[in-house]
Tab-separated table of C-alpha atoms in Angstrom:
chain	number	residue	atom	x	y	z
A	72	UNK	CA	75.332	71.161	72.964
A	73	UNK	CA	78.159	70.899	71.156
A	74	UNK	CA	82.141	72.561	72.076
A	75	UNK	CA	84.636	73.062	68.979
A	76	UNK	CA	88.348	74.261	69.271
A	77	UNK	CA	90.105	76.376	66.768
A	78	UNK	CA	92.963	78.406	65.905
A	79	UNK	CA	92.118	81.705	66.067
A	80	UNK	CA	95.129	83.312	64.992
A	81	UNK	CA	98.681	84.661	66.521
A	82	UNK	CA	100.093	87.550	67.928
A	83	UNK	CA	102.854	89.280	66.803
A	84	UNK	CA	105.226	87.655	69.419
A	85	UNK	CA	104.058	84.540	68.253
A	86	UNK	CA	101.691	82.880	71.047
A	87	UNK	CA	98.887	80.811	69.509
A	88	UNK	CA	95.023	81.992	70.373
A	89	UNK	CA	92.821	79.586	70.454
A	90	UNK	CA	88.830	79.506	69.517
A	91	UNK	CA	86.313	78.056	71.566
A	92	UNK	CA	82.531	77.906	70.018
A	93	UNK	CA	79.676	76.419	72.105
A	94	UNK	CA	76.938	75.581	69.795
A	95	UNK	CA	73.143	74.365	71.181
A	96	UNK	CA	71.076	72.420	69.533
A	97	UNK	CA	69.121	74.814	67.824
A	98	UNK	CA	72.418	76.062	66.129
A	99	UNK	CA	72.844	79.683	68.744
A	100	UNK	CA	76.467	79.856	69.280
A	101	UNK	CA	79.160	82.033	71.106
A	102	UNK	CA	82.801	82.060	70.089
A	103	UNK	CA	85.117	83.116	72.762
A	104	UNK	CA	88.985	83.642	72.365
A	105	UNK	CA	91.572	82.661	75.259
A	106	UNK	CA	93.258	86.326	74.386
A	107	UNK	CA	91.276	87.829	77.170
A	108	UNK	CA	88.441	85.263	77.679
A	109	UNK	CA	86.655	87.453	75.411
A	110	UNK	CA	83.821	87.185	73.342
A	111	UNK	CA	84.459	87.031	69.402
A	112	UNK	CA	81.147	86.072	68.477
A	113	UNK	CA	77.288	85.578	69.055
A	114	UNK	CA	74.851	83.872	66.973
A	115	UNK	CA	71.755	83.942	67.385
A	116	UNK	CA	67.721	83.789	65.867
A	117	UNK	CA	65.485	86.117	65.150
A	118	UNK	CA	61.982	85.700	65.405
A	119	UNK	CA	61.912	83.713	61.924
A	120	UNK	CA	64.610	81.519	63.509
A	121	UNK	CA	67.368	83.027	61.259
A	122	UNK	CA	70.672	83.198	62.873
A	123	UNK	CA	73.015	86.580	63.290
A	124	UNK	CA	76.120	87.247	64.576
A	125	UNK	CA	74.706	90.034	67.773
A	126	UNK	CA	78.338	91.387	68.588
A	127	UNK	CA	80.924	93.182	67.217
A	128	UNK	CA	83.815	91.122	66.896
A	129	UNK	CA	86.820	90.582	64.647
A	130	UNK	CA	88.164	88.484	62.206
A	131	UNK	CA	91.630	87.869	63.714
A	132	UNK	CA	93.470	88.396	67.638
A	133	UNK	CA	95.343	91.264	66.957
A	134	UNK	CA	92.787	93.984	66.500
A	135	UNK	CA	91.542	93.044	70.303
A	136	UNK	CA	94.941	94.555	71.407
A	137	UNK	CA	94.411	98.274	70.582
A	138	UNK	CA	93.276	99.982	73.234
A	139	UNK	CA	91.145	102.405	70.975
A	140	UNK	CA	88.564	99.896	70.053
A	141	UNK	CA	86.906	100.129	73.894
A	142	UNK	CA	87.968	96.045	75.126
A	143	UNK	CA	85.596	94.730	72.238
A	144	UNK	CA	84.314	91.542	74.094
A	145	UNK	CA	87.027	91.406	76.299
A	146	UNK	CA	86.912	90.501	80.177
A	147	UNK	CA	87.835	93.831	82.249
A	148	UNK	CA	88.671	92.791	84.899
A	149	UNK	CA	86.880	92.192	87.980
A	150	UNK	CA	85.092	95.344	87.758
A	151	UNK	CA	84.567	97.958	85.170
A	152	UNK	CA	84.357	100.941	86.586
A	153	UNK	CA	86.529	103.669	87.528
A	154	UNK	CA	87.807	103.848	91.555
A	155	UNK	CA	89.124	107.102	92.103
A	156	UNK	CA	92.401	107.523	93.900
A	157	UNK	CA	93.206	104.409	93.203
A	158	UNK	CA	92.091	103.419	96.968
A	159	UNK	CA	89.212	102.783	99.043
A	160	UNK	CA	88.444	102.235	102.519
A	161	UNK	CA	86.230	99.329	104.039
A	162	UNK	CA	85.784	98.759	107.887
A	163	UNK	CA	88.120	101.694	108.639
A	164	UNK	CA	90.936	99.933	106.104
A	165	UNK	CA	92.702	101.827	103.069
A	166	UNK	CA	93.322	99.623	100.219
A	167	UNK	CA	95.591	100.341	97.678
A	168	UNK	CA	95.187	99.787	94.055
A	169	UNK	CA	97.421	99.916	90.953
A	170	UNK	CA	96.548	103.391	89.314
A	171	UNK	CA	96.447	102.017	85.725
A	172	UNK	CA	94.840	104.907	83.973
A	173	UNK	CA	96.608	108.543	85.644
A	174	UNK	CA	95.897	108.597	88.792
A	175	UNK	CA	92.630	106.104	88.976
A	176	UNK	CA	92.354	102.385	88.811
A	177	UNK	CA	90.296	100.646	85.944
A	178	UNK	CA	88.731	97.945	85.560
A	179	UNK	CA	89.986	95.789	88.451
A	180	UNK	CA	93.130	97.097	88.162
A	181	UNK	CA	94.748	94.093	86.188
A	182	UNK	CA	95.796	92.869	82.966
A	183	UNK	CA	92.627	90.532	82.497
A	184	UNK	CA	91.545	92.142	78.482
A	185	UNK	CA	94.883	90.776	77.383
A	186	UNK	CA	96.097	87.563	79.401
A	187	UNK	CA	95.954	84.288	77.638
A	188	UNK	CA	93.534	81.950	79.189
A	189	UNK	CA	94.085	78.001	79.548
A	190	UNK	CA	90.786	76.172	78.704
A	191	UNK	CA	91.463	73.111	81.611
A	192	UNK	CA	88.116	71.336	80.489
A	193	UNK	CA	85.774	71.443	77.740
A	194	UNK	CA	82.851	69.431	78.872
């Protein structure tokens, strides 16, 4: 298995997004971005052993930040689902959530489709 670093492209503030591919040894690989830990691209065989790209993905960061195009790859957070209320209640105590889409929370709540990830190690 083999790990290969990239650039993958800037934002339009500037900040740098990096590509990470992990390729095995029978050439499958997945590309993932550090704009959202998310998934840019997946390669693999087919039953003749020919290798495709499985996922939608696209060709540079920015696209991954509209909204409209559903969190292509992205992570969503630590859930994806919908928690209505924005609160629940577990052992007889209300939690609080941030209500990120009208009056609901989604998707964990947080900003996880569009933070930029450190890669610490690569091994």
């Amino acid at each position: 298995m083999s790990i290969t670093k990239k650039p993958f492209g800037k934002l339009d503030d500037g900040t740098a997004i990096d590509l990470y591919t992990i390729t095995n040894k029978s050439g499958a690989s997945l590309s993932l971005q550090t704009l959202g830990g998310g998934i840019q691209s997946l390669y693999m065989p087919d039953r003749n052993g020919n290798l495709a790209d499985v996922v939608l993905g696209f060709d540079e960061p920015q696209p991954y930040l509209d909204g409209d195009t559903g969190f292509q790859g992205l992570l969503v957070g630590r859930y994806a689902n919908r928690i209505r209320d924005a609160k629940f209640t577990l052992d007889g105590a209300e939690y609080n959530l941030p209500a990120n889409q009208g009056s609901w929370t989604l998707h964990g709540g947080g900003r996880f489709s569009y933070t930029i990830w450190d890669v610490k190690e690569t091994t």
